[in-house]
Structure formats: structure tokens, C-alpha cells
XYZ file of C-alpha atoms in Angstrom:
706
model
C 41.328 -10.539 13.747
C 44.584 -8.345 13.944
C 45.040 -9.370 17.726
C 44.575 -13.121 16.831
C 47.106 -12.835 13.845
C 50.006 -11.003 16.011
C 49.623 -13.733 18.714
C 50.204 -16.465 15.897
C 53.173 -14.748 14.583
C 54.933 -14.256 17.755
C 54.814 -18.294 18.122
C 57.411 -19.561 15.625
C 56.105 -23.362 15.722
C 52.983 -22.043 14.978
C 54.063 -20.445 11.712
C 54.726 -23.880 10.314
C 51.363 -25.161 11.237
C 48.552 -25.288 8.496
C 46.330 -22.891 10.403
C 48.935 -20.059 9.546
C 48.599 -20.806 5.810
C 44.940 -20.802 6.053
C 44.566 -17.606 8.165
C 45.100 -15.380 5.462
C 42.271 -16.865 3.215
C 39.845 -17.123 6.120
C 40.534 -13.420 6.787
C 40.109 -12.388 3.202
C 36.592 -14.037 2.887
C 35.763 -12.083 5.907
C 36.710 -8.894 4.604
C 34.819 -9.959 1.311
C 31.600 -10.780 2.889
C 31.368 -8.460 5.930
C 31.999 -5.316 4.410
C 29.200 -4.908 1.905
C 26.665 -6.422 4.762
C 27.650 -3.408 6.999
C 27.214 -1.070 4.070
C 23.815 -2.528 3.558
C 22.900 -1.948 7.176
C 24.088 1.679 6.818
C 21.648 2.199 3.755
C 18.681 0.668 5.777
C 19.130 2.924 8.541
C 18.436 5.830 6.681
C 15.001 5.377 5.773
C 12.185 6.489 7.996
C 11.353 3.719 10.634
C 8.072 2.822 12.182
C 8.807 1.201 15.655
C 6.994 -2.045 15.842
C 6.358 -1.906 19.518
C 2.555 -1.738 20.194
C -0.018 -1.633 23.104
C -2.017 -4.551 23.422
C -5.766 -3.821 22.510
C -8.208 -6.377 24.573
C -11.003 -8.373 22.848
C -14.024 -6.206 23.702
C -17.477 -5.630 22.348
C -19.191 -2.573 22.638
C -22.336 -1.541 23.495
C -24.097 0.160 20.604
C -25.749 3.502 21.830
C -26.081 5.026 18.351
C -29.800 6.237 17.994
C -32.018 4.440 15.245
C -32.905 6.848 12.251
C -36.176 7.961 12.416
C -38.447 8.886 9.388
C -40.730 11.441 10.799
C -40.902 14.539 13.155
C -43.009 12.562 15.590
C -40.352 9.690 15.670
C -37.610 12.031 16.392
C -39.766 13.680 19.281
C -40.288 10.332 20.735
C -36.748 9.559 20.844
C -36.142 12.960 22.799
C -38.925 12.071 25.087
C -37.369 8.416 25.853
C -34.159 9.501 26.736
C -32.999 7.826 29.898
C -31.327 10.921 31.572
C -33.964 13.532 31.958
C -31.920 15.688 34.271
C -28.119 15.237 33.516
C -25.084 16.667 35.583
C -23.496 17.216 32.543
C -24.131 18.042 28.949
C -21.594 18.372 26.409
C -22.207 19.675 22.616
C -19.467 18.066 20.099
C -18.538 18.444 16.544
C -15.941 16.835 13.937
C -14.827 17.128 10.693
C -16.683 20.215 9.810
C -14.121 20.890 6.865
C -15.182 24.426 6.687
C -18.962 24.102 6.699
C -19.390 27.963 7.276
C -22.784 28.258 5.569
C -25.828 26.099 6.186
C -27.452 24.144 3.406
C -30.552 21.553 3.644
C -27.997 18.904 4.568
C -25.670 20.715 6.636
C -26.157 23.020 9.706
C -23.352 25.262 9.261
C -21.203 27.071 11.877
C -23.812 29.850 12.354
C -26.560 27.867 13.473
C -24.190 25.920 15.883
C -23.636 28.977 17.538
C -27.588 29.608 17.730
C -27.698 25.878 19.254
C -24.998 26.390 21.741
C -26.686 29.911 23.007
C -30.361 27.678 23.344
C -28.873 24.469 25.108
C -26.053 25.928 27.258
C -23.954 22.951 27.425
C -21.100 22.472 29.888
C -18.456 22.013 27.132
C -18.134 22.562 23.459
C -15.526 20.388 21.684
C -14.457 19.367 18.554
C -12.828 16.430 17.072
C -10.547 18.362 14.141
C -10.465 18.731 10.479
C -12.317 22.067 11.046
C -10.866 24.801 8.810
C -9.797 23.035 5.580
C -12.770 21.654 3.054
C -14.963 23.916 1.258
C -13.239 26.491 -0.975
C -15.068 29.826 1.052
C -12.914 28.513 4.032
C -9.716 27.449 2.100
C -9.370 30.910 0.514
C -7.927 32.329 3.656
C -6.668 28.978 5.120
C -9.344 28.852 7.551
C -9.051 32.099 9.438
C -12.693 32.646 8.914
C -13.767 29.613 10.414
C -11.368 30.127 13.222
C -13.034 33.442 13.900
C -16.327 32.151 13.585
C -15.423 29.089 16.244
C -14.412 31.582 18.553
C -17.763 33.081 18.312
C -19.378 29.830 18.831
C -17.617 29.568 22.157
C -15.578 26.067 21.990
C -13.738 24.913 25.037
C -11.293 22.935 23.110
C -10.503 21.373 19.999
C -7.931 18.536 18.802
C -5.698 18.542 15.877
C -6.797 16.375 12.974
C -4.936 15.618 9.673
C -6.365 18.655 7.665
C -5.144 20.964 9.934
C -1.828 20.823 8.130
C -3.120 21.268 4.830
C -2.086 25.012 4.603
C 1.357 24.344 6.006
C 3.138 23.542 8.991
C 3.443 27.496 10.104
C -0.260 27.698 9.550
C -0.966 24.813 11.464
C 0.910 26.514 14.486
C -0.822 29.716 13.748
C -4.179 28.259 14.705
C -2.872 28.403 18.510
C -2.858 32.095 18.116
C -5.792 32.625 16.259
C -8.300 30.541 18.529
C -9.671 31.573 21.873
C -9.115 28.190 22.863
C -6.880 25.379 23.356
C -6.149 23.152 20.126
C -4.715 19.874 21.694
C -2.259 17.104 20.599
C -0.382 14.902 22.863
C 1.110 12.712 20.251
C 2.701 15.370 17.425
C 6.399 16.342 18.066
C 8.970 18.012 16.234
C 13.053 17.775 17.076
C 11.748 15.478 20.134
C 9.557 18.079 21.567
C 5.654 18.087 21.523
C 4.268 20.750 18.821
C 0.799 21.420 20.572
C -0.636 21.306 24.309
C -1.187 17.856 25.175
C -4.005 18.500 27.480
C -6.077 21.312 29.319
C -7.933 20.950 32.399
C -11.500 23.187 32.976
C -13.274 23.304 35.998
C -16.985 24.002 35.416
C -20.090 23.630 38.247
C -17.835 21.926 40.851
C -16.391 19.525 38.146
C -12.965 19.144 37.102
C -12.393 17.889 33.324
C -9.249 16.692 32.064
C -9.135 16.790 28.169
C -6.433 14.893 26.068
C -6.036 15.580 22.479
C -4.320 12.825 20.230
C -3.829 12.888 16.329
C -3.883 10.211 13.922
C -0.521 8.888 12.423
C -2.170 8.642 9.092
C -1.556 12.432 9.164
C 2.068 11.602 7.844
C 0.236 10.338 4.326
C -3.237 12.316 4.594
C -1.917 15.809 4.161
C 1.038 16.806 1.821
C 4.140 15.360 3.059
C 5.920 18.538 2.621
C 3.713 20.141 5.561
C 4.679 17.644 8.104
C 8.383 17.244 7.345
C 10.395 15.987 9.948
C 7.087 15.937 12.247
C 6.756 12.879 14.454
C 3.348 11.370 15.196
C 3.832 8.809 18.001
C 1.362 6.144 18.963
C -1.695 7.732 20.339
C -2.704 5.056 22.605
C 0.543 4.996 24.500
C 0.777 8.973 24.556
C -2.741 8.940 26.019
C -1.908 6.543 28.568
C 0.813 8.749 29.675
C -1.400 11.654 29.921
C -3.840 9.821 32.098
C -1.367 9.573 34.594
C -0.455 12.928 34.586
C -4.175 14.209 35.195
C -4.922 11.653 37.564
C -2.288 13.854 40.019
C -4.470 16.864 39.169
C -7.583 15.044 40.580
C -9.774 15.439 37.555
C -13.208 14.085 37.831
C -13.938 13.305 33.916
C -11.380 12.117 31.590
C -12.153 13.290 28.017
C -9.926 11.913 25.224
C -10.784 14.673 22.403
C -9.248 12.794 19.210
C -8.909 12.556 15.855
C -8.221 9.014 14.957
C -11.418 7.238 13.720
C -12.659 3.527 13.395
C -12.033 2.929 9.645
C -11.381 -0.838 9.227
C -8.066 -0.178 7.148
C -6.694 1.966 9.958
C -4.010 0.377 11.938
C -5.918 -0.782 15.221
C -2.908 0.804 17.145
C -4.329 4.154 15.682
C -8.110 3.630 16.149
C -10.320 5.395 18.246
C -12.068 2.234 19.700
C -8.974 0.724 20.377
C -8.068 3.551 22.851
C -11.726 3.168 24.525
C -11.206 -0.574 24.876
C -7.517 0.080 26.198
C -8.771 2.543 28.520
C -11.722 0.512 29.862
C -9.285 -2.584 30.498
C -6.657 -0.328 32.408
C -8.722 2.362 33.994
C -12.014 0.830 34.721
C -12.564 2.692 37.935
C -12.451 6.102 36.102
C -15.019 8.087 34.243
C -13.879 8.223 30.666
C -15.128 9.479 27.511
C -13.605 9.327 23.668
C -14.986 12.037 21.519
C -13.628 11.203 17.833
C -13.229 12.196 14.643
C -11.390 11.499 11.087
C -13.349 8.662 9.970
C -16.619 10.524 9.294
C -18.929 7.988 11.321
C -21.914 8.711 13.210
C -21.390 6.155 15.930
C -22.162 5.900 19.701
C -20.734 2.956 21.638
C -20.131 2.338 25.470
C -16.987 -0.157 26.274
C -17.228 -0.754 29.866
C -16.883 2.548 31.790
C -15.620 4.480 28.552
C -18.260 6.116 26.433
C -17.268 6.664 22.549
C -18.888 8.942 20.355
C -18.615 10.370 16.883
C -21.234 12.707 14.864
C -20.432 11.866 11.079
C -18.943 14.923 9.294
C -19.411 18.178 7.598
C -22.033 19.212 10.098
C -24.600 16.997 9.177
C -25.122 16.462 12.891
C -24.301 18.274 15.885
C -23.167 15.393 18.685
C -24.512 15.733 22.320
C -23.677 13.706 25.294
C -25.348 13.496 28.844
C -23.744 12.293 32.014
C -25.181 11.862 35.558
C -22.760 10.894 38.236
C -19.164 11.272 39.038
C -17.847 7.529 39.251
C -17.333 4.611 36.688
C -20.819 3.549 37.120
C -21.911 6.929 35.702
C -24.901 7.079 33.229
C -24.133 8.311 29.771
C -26.342 9.018 26.770
C -25.241 10.173 23.451
C -27.736 11.396 20.795
C -27.276 13.664 17.738
C -29.265 16.503 16.048
C -29.501 16.591 12.486
C -29.719 19.237 9.850
C -33.254 18.262 9.322
C -34.497 18.947 12.843
C -32.637 22.292 12.643
C -33.870 23.498 9.411
C -35.808 26.402 11.171
C -32.936 27.316 13.507
C -31.802 31.063 12.981
C -28.189 32.103 12.171
C -26.844 33.846 14.999
C -26.719 37.759 13.896
C -23.003 38.584 14.359
C -21.770 35.082 12.995
C -24.101 36.122 9.849
C -22.121 39.404 9.381
C -18.720 37.603 9.249
C -20.285 34.981 6.831
C -21.859 37.275 4.608
C -18.378 39.282 4.448
C -16.370 36.386 3.673
C -18.833 35.042 0.898
C -18.945 38.404 -0.843
C -15.335 38.523 -0.994
C -15.020 34.894 -2.140
C -17.448 35.622 -4.838
C -15.849 38.599 -6.336
C -12.686 36.707 -7.027
C -14.011 33.517 -8.144
C -17.103 34.734 -10.669
C -14.797 34.655 -13.604
C -16.169 32.215 -16.207
C -14.137 29.736 -17.848
C -16.539 27.870 -20.083
C -19.669 29.453 -21.038
C -21.998 26.521 -21.849
C -21.114 23.281 -20.565
C -23.235 20.539 -21.782
C -22.189 17.369 -19.353
C -22.576 16.861 -15.763
C -19.009 15.715 -14.621
C -19.536 13.335 -11.476
C -17.169 14.084 -8.538
C -19.270 13.086 -5.714
C -17.030 11.394 -2.947
C -19.156 8.286 -2.988
C -18.002 7.958 -6.706
C -14.588 9.287 -7.368
C -13.206 7.227 -4.574
C -14.442 3.873 -5.910
C -14.476 3.956 -9.852
C -13.715 5.512 -12.909
C -15.652 8.769 -13.455
C -15.934 11.386 -16.216
C -14.750 14.264 -14.068
C -11.432 12.019 -13.091
C -11.218 11.344 -16.676
C -11.321 14.886 -17.792
C -9.228 16.354 -15.336
C -6.424 13.576 -15.903
C -6.711 14.287 -19.861
C -5.770 17.775 -19.013
C -2.799 17.224 -17.012
C -2.064 14.576 -19.785
C -2.093 17.373 -22.357
C -0.049 19.841 -20.165
C 2.604 17.239 -19.847
C 3.099 16.767 -23.673
C 4.992 20.169 -23.555
C 5.065 21.417 -20.064
C 8.114 18.996 -18.913
C 11.225 18.260 -20.298
C 9.929 15.027 -21.388
C 6.308 13.921 -22.584
C 4.151 12.594 -20.313
C 3.122 8.984 -20.804
C 0.244 8.937 -18.179
C -1.384 11.101 -15.638
C -3.194 10.125 -12.606
C -5.073 11.908 -9.658
C -6.341 10.460 -6.195
C -10.088 10.592 -6.132
C -9.771 11.947 -2.459
C -8.450 15.282 -4.260
C -11.645 15.671 -5.981
C -14.327 17.286 -3.877
C -17.350 18.060 -5.738
C -19.238 17.739 -9.188
C -19.577 20.017 -12.118
C -23.131 20.842 -13.167
C -24.393 21.749 -16.765
C -24.046 25.061 -17.677
C -21.295 28.017 -17.073
C -18.145 26.952 -15.392
C -16.357 29.433 -13.436
C -13.058 29.820 -11.681
C -14.921 28.928 -8.436
C -16.287 25.727 -9.776
C -12.754 24.697 -10.498
C -11.366 25.455 -7.154
C -14.278 23.685 -5.358
C -13.288 20.650 -7.290
C -9.739 20.825 -6.904
C -9.530 22.962 -3.301
C -6.092 21.932 -1.994
C -3.814 24.230 -4.255
C -1.677 21.240 -5.381
C 0.775 21.875 -8.013
C 1.859 19.636 -10.823
C 4.566 17.063 -11.033
C 6.351 14.694 -13.137
C 8.381 11.721 -11.863
C 9.916 9.018 -13.611
C 8.635 5.303 -12.422
C 9.309 1.942 -13.410
C 6.822 -0.345 -14.939
C 7.171 -2.545 -11.589
C 6.312 0.705 -9.544
C 3.217 1.320 -11.844
C 2.097 -2.225 -10.980
C 2.353 -1.482 -7.500
C 0.759 1.687 -7.855
C -2.318 0.462 -9.035
C -2.354 -2.258 -6.753
C -2.377 0.388 -4.006
C -5.394 2.184 -5.852
C -7.274 -0.884 -6.344
C -6.500 -2.759 -2.968
C -9.892 -2.051 -0.852
C -12.519 -5.027 -0.241
C -15.494 -5.634 -2.257
C -18.317 -3.997 -0.341
C -21.197 -6.523 0.968
C -24.685 -6.120 2.537
C -25.914 -7.557 5.835
C -26.456 -10.697 4.127
C -23.275 -11.158 2.914
C -24.219 -10.431 -0.731
C -21.831 -8.469 -2.838
C -23.210 -4.902 -3.574
C -23.009 -4.022 -7.179
C -22.567 -0.438 -8.952
C -24.577 0.781 -11.703
C -22.422 -0.947 -14.391
C -23.338 -4.126 -12.421
C -19.993 -4.525 -11.145
C -18.689 -5.447 -7.763
C -18.371 -2.291 -5.943
C -15.103 -1.402 -4.324
C -14.695 0.148 -0.850
C -14.266 4.009 -0.499
C -10.603 4.881 -0.891
C -9.303 8.355 -1.079
C -6.249 7.125 -2.829
C -8.189 5.452 -5.573
C -6.479 6.611 -8.961
C -8.402 8.617 -11.656
C -6.417 8.026 -15.070
C -5.647 9.528 -18.322
C -6.907 8.060 -21.601
C -3.676 7.183 -22.256
C -3.786 4.206 -19.601
C -5.733 0.643 -19.636
C -5.965 -1.081 -16.167
C -7.568 -4.501 -16.033
C -8.155 -5.871 -12.732
C -10.130 -8.444 -10.948
C -11.874 -7.084 -7.846
C -12.758 -10.668 -6.445
C -8.952 -11.475 -6.169
C -6.775 -11.168 -3.171
C -5.785 -7.528 -2.460
C -2.236 -6.959 -3.842
C -2.890 -9.307 -6.942
C -5.535 -7.801 -8.580
C -4.145 -6.070 -11.486
C -3.642 -8.631 -14.610
C -2.979 -6.335 -17.183
C -1.763 -2.810 -17.777
C -1.086 -0.792 -20.982
C -0.022 2.581 -21.879
C -0.529 4.221 -25.273
C 2.326 4.387 -27.701
C 1.833 7.959 -29.108
C 3.787 6.823 -32.199
C 1.978 3.716 -32.977
C -1.161 4.774 -31.323
C -1.559 1.527 -29.990
C -1.907 0.448 -26.415
C 1.458 -1.541 -25.410
C 2.008 -3.815 -22.262
C 3.831 -2.034 -19.518
C 7.217 -3.591 -19.168
C 8.541 -4.174 -15.248
C 11.801 -2.793 -16.321
C 11.266 0.018 -18.671
C 11.015 3.800 -17.417
C 7.759 5.751 -17.988
C 6.928 9.723 -17.495
C 4.276 10.087 -14.740
C 2.289 13.361 -14.386
C 0.373 13.744 -11.249
C 0.047 16.204 -8.436
C 2.463 17.186 -5.987
C 0.814 15.150 -3.079
C 0.732 11.887 -5.007
C 4.398 12.442 -6.421
C 5.636 12.768 -2.768
C 4.361 9.338 -1.753
C 0.869 10.839 -0.259
C -2.290 8.455 0.377
C 0.376 5.787 1.110
C 2.136 5.749 -2.361
C 5.404 5.133 -1.166
C 6.222 3.182 -4.337
C 6.427 6.752 -5.912
C 8.745 9.498 -4.910
C 12.192 10.653 -5.901
C 13.288 13.387 -8.002
C 10.444 15.244 -9.676
C 10.024 17.872 -12.296
C 7.497 20.875 -10.591
C 4.988 22.519 -12.851
C 2.305 24.998 -12.150
C -0.745 24.767 -10.102
C -3.001 21.942 -10.928
C -6.260 24.155 -11.042
C -4.734 26.853 -13.100
C -3.680 23.868 -15.501
C -7.311 22.672 -15.834
C -8.847 26.215 -16.101
C -6.455 27.034 -18.848
C -6.922 23.910 -21.035
C -10.904 23.941 -20.402
C -11.010 27.328 -22.058
C -9.832 25.752 -25.153
C -12.068 22.884 -25.416
C -15.477 23.293 -27.502
C -18.693 21.927 -26.632
C -18.279 19.082 -28.720
C -15.006 17.949 -27.021
C -16.875 18.351 -23.667
C -19.710 15.968 -24.945
C -17.285 13.109 -25.421
C -17.349 13.019 -21.545
C -21.230 12.474 -21.271
C -20.747 8.960 -19.663
C -20.889 9.348 -16.075
C -19.033 6.031 -15.579
C -17.151 4.794 -18.582
C -15.436 1.947 -17.342
C -12.929 2.331 -20.107
C -9.674 3.045 -18.504
C -10.026 1.199 -14.867
C -11.506 -1.788 -16.300
C -12.953 -4.590 -13.967
C -12.971 -7.855 -15.647
C -12.251 -11.310 -14.649
C -9.105 -12.424 -16.646
C -10.060 -15.120 -19.241
C -8.593 -18.668 -18.700
C -5.055 -19.327 -20.501
C -5.495 -21.442 -23.547
C -3.739 -24.415 -23.182
C -0.207 -24.643 -25.029
C -0.073 -26.280 -28.390
C 1.582 -29.547 -28.141
C 4.152 -28.902 -31.221
C 5.156 -25.793 -29.435
C 6.712 -27.683 -26.489
C 10.395 -28.015 -26.587
C 10.975 -31.628 -27.664
C 13.056 -34.234 -25.408
C 16.426 -35.015 -27.149
C 18.884 -37.749 -25.842
C 21.743 -35.591 -26.882
C 20.859 -32.749 -24.580
C 18.734 -34.238 -21.781
C 19.405 -30.899 -19.853
C 17.015 -29.319 -21.805
C 14.157 -31.828 -21.181
C 12.126 -29.841 -18.722
C 10.892 -26.740 -20.271
C 7.139 -27.403 -19.429
C 5.989 -24.246 -18.064
C 4.012 -21.999 -20.442
C 5.773 -19.321 -22.439
C 6.361 -15.920 -20.181
C 4.053 -16.560 -17.364
C 5.520 -13.430 -15.542
C 3.219 -11.585 -17.850
C 0.013 -13.080 -16.461
C 1.291 -11.506 -12.615
C 2.648 -8.548 -13.399
C 2.799 -7.779 -9.679
C 5.609 -8.597 -7.841
C 4.813 -10.544 -4.802
C 7.799 -9.555 -2.826
C 6.823 -5.953 -3.028
C 6.063 -4.504 0.369
C 2.771 -3.272 1.401
C 3.052 0.464 1.721
C 0.321 0.896 4.029
C 0.955 0.832 7.718
C -2.525 0.240 8.519
C -2.107 -3.424 8.451
C -0.289 -3.979 11.380
C -2.021 -6.363 13.651
C -2.944 -5.752 17.125
C -1.409 -7.946 19.710
C -3.752 -10.688 21.540
C -2.042 -10.562 25.241
C -2.083 -7.416 27.233
C 1.636 -6.321 27.290
C 2.570 -5.247 30.758
C 4.765 -2.167 29.244
C 3.628 0.541 27.069
C 6.094 1.697 24.492
C 5.918 4.057 21.674
C 5.353 3.863 17.922
C 6.825 6.632 15.992
C 5.865 7.761 12.449
C 8.424 10.433 11.170
C 6.831 11.896 8.120
C 9.243 12.890 5.291
C 9.200 13.415 1.580
C 10.504 10.815 -0.679
C 12.739 13.449 -2.186
C 14.468 13.953 1.143
C 14.921 10.119 1.836
C 16.466 9.677 -1.598
C 19.011 12.600 -1.095
C 20.075 11.170 2.384
C 20.978 7.904 0.837
C 24.748 7.416 1.148
C 27.270 7.025 -1.548
C 28.811 3.590 -0.813
C 30.083 2.312 -4.059
C 33.353 3.709 -3.636
C 33.781 2.091 -0.062
C 32.472 -1.068 -1.265
C 35.020 -1.174 -4.057
C 37.826 -0.273 -1.903
C 36.904 -2.928 0.675
C 36.399 -5.622 -2.059
C 39.988 -4.965 -3.642
C 41.617 -5.285 -0.104
C 39.828 -8.700 0.452
C 41.049 -10.044 -2.869
C 44.737 -9.039 -1.967
C 44.502 -10.945 1.417
C 43.085 -13.760 -0.482
C 45.705 -13.923 -2.864
C 48.439 -13.555 0.019
C 46.642 -16.714 1.664
C 46.448 -19.029 -1.334
C 50.287 -18.115 -2.431
C 51.237 -19.185 1.343
C 49.384 -22.450 1.069
C 51.263 -22.965 -2.054
C 54.490 -22.315 -1.008
C 53.863 -24.531 2.093
C 53.072 -27.502 -0.242
C 56.141 -26.852 -2.397
C 58.359 -26.723 0.761
C 56.851 -30.255 1.998
C 57.481 -31.703 -1.290
């Protein structure tokens, strides 16, 4: 712009032209409008970005190989006898999502029996699909060290990094590489531009070379505590997996095994799913022998996509997965089958493993035997299938205790308290409640936090909590819960809330538009008042949610920290009487998260309509009912926070590019925002100055012409 002006200035004849006098006005306008836009662009670039490039996922139906459920031992034996591959070239034993299942139960095999099973079956490979160490309190008590020792005893050949491998902190996740006597793999986890873990391993056994590639779900960014993966990048697993295939091809491997922790949840971004990986591999490398051994979604599933076999065992060592192969090329025979805890109920635990387990149990029991409540009269429901779908009495009492702490424990009294259902792991039975019981319920070691949020954020928060689809049976009929209400799909982010909250929602409405009323208790008037979008509220929760975990990106920001959440619960439980506990006797109260159909609005009375007056015709159109915005509290422009909703491309792209998810806490992103007010104000002032000069110049020209 300055160059243009200097050229004009040099030509005296042009100075008398009207262009000269309008120049300053145009220049001033550009100064006024372009500077704020550039500042906005600078602001936008400070937030973490998920690249939009995707790998095309082909349309492909898989052949379901999952064995039918059997109802008797005789039927189980028949399934074994009818297996197609009687003399396989390769056998593989695999597990996933063990979540610290050190000990055996009626429904869980336990790591001790896995050792015995491996000794008896003598497979060629023993592999694990991630999430091995975190889960039960006995494993959590030493950050998974005992579980790592037991996996070494079993003789695993490799495992993949799962999202919960980060639950005890980033440094602890790295330490597993030293604790384990076998590789822990992930090709798509980066920090500072470098891979954090070994991307693959090559194992040669019985004249066959196996290339084993690890891939970790990018959902880790929100499915572990954000501080545990701060600055860690989770790149597109499919794209990274394809790169590793090319590298292993040069090493002349016979069998490609993708040992992944991706899962096949419907809500997961298709770019991050294990079955999507299998489809892409089948399309791009149809001449290779490939397997995808998965975890994360806790699904018992075996499928074949062309030349690619997919298998996942479920979770918690309810099953041990087995794969049998015959042949070396892409036309190989493959079979996947599972051995359940019931089938292995008579299997003995390996003696050396038993000694390790008993020592761990003794130490754990010693520390956690302290009695918190002598005689609890109520069963508090914390089963996974309940706390992730609807209000339960265990979720209620925990939230209430956090709320009570928040009345005096923070600078400002708490208005409401919430916890994620996924953070509640087991029920509490009637009778004595010990320290160990509470740790079992809340095993993650979360601390309390309080953040200030607007009413608008609260509406978005509850919409996110209630976003899952209503379940339907095979006939397409809506599944009802014990209260005869439509049953929501399981969601670890489902919120359990304190008694100071009333949420009204309609599960049959579109996700994102379900909450039709939201009220919070006024502690002074003792009445529930409608949440106002521009009002600020004090929200107490765990540090996981406060930092935006479980996809709650609408939260975050500066927060006030409190003590350990389990310690708060134990301290306040000690003060409760049996009568107070009995108030929570109803397992599923439906008094806080209330599923109701919104009543139709009554028509506006005619006499209340603003009359049309000839003197003021501009006021003749007030036909909208009063305060319609209160009927739809959710701002439709509020962006969805879940990255899972990115659709897959329909056409095969020719280039594979990376999608990166950088995990950062919301606090960090707030602190990184630039101070822009001064820059905008300065530029705005300069623009006004130039505008004034331009207008003055035009005025002088007119005066001289007159």
C-alpha cells in the first residue's frame, strides 16, 4: 500500500485527481478491518489442531468368525472337535484389556492361570492388546509393577501400549519398557517429533518370520488424565501402520501382525478403529498374510476381511484368545476361538506365579483393612453397565460428598458436583466399608478440583453426558431399563451428579438437543432455579474432568485444586449415620438426571399479544412466544467436542497423510492465548487517524473546486 501511494505522490498531476483524495479513506478502512482479522487468526492457531487429512476406508463386509456361545460343556467340546484346522502351522495366544486381573474368579481367568494355559498349549506367540496394568486396586497399588512381573513369568512376546498404560503418569508408562522382558510397542505415539515407544518387533520362530506392529488409540488424549499425556501426539494409526508395513516388507517377514489398541466402538472415529485398519490393509495389501489383534472396546469378536483376520477377546480375562493358522501366503487358513473362565475353572495357578500374587495380596490387605463405616445398611450400585447409563445411588452419594466438601473446602462454595461414570468401578455391598472398598470404587487416585463455568458450558456439558443413542434390540425395538425408560448406550463420560442439580432430558431427541431444562439449588432460598447461560457457577469434580478428560472440552481453564477424591469420600463417610445412609436405599432414583418428554407449550393467551397500533407500525410483528430461548437451552452453534464424529472418506485416496492429536490440558491452552487487546487498540487508533486525514483531504478538494 505504501508503494502504491509513493508512486502516486511522485506524479503531481495525479495529486489533483479524486483517486488521491479517496486513497486515505480506503487505506484507513483496510487498517481498521484487516488488523482484527489477523489477530483472530493468531488466536485460532494457539489451540491444539487435529489435522483433517484421512485415510480412505473401503466399504467391506467382514465374515463373522466369532464362535457361537455354548450352553453346556458337551457343546463346547463339539465346537473344539469341529474346528477346521486340526494341525495348524502357527498358534497364537492373545489377551487384551486385562486391567490388573491378577487373581482368578468365577468370571475372570486371572494372570496366574494364563501362565498355566500357555505352559500346556505351547503356542508360537503370546501377545497382549494393551490396558494390562491399571484396573483393580491390587494392581494399581504399585502402579502395575506386580502385573508386569507376572506378565514376564507368563512369557509374553510383545504387547501394545493402551490408553490406560498412561494412567500412572507419563514417566511410569515409559518405565514399562524397562520392567518388561518383552517389547511394548506403539508406532503412532510421538513427543517432540520423536516416537516414544518401539514401533515394531520382528520375531523368528520355527522357520517363520513375524513382523509385529503396535498402534495406540488417539482417544488416549481424553481417556487418560490429560496431564499424563501433555505434549504427546497420537498420530493417525492407520497411516502410521501402513508406513510400518512398507518397512517390514524390506525385512522379508512372512506374517504381519498388527497388535493394536484401537477397538471397534461405534462412537470411535472411523480413522481410529481396528476394523477400519483391517479393511484398509485388505484393500492395499491383498497378497499378504495379515492379522489385526485388537483391544480397547472390550469386544469379543473375530472377523475376516479378505486376507486379514481380526480378533479381540473381550476384557478382564473373561476369555483367552486363540488363533490357528495354516499356510504362508494370503490364502492361508485362519481360525479364531476363545477359552472362557468357565472352561478353565479347574486349571491350577502356576506355583511361582501364585507366590507373587499372594505376596501382593498380603501387602495390599494390610494397608487397606481400615474400617470406614461399621455397618452400612445399603447396597450402593456401581456396576459398569449402570453407572455409565443412568443415575445410581453410588454416583449420588459420591457426588453429594464432593458437594459437601466444596461448601467450605474451596474459596467459593460449590454450586454442583459431578463425576464421570467411568471413574466408578465397583459396587459397595451392605456391611462394613473399608478403605480398600473405597479405593476399589475410585481406583484412579484423582484429586478434587473446582472450576468456574457459565450456564452455557453446563448445558453443553450435560448434552455431552447424554449424547449416546438409545439402545435397540435385534427387532429394532427400544430397550427399556428397570424404570421402564429408554436405555441409553454405555458412556464412560455419563455424569453422576449431586443433589443440587436437576437435569431434564428427552432421550428420543437428537443428540445435542436433549436437555430441555436444567436447574441448580439456591442454598439461600432452598429452591431450584433455572440455569442462566451467562451466569457463572462453581463446579466441583475430579481433576480428570476439570482438565477436559472424557471429551469434556467445554470445561477446563483455571481451577482450584483440592485433596485426593477417595480421601474426601472416606472422611465424609465416617461422619454419616445409618439413617443418613438409608436415604440412598433406592438404587436407581431418577430424581436428578430425569428422563422426561418435554410437555407441549401452552398457547399464548391472545390478550397478552402486543396489539398493532397505527401510530407505531414497526411494533406490529411480536408473534414469537415469550422467552423461547429458555425452551432450547443448548446453543446450536456450540461445537461438538468429540473427535469420533469425523466421517470416513468414501473414495480411496492415493496419498496417505497423517492425522495428529496433540494432547494438552485446557489450562495450558488458556495460558498460551496471546494478549491482543493492546495491539488491536493501537491499530484501530491508527486506522481512525488515516480515515480522518482522508476525509479532510476530500473536504479540502471540494472547497477548492467551489
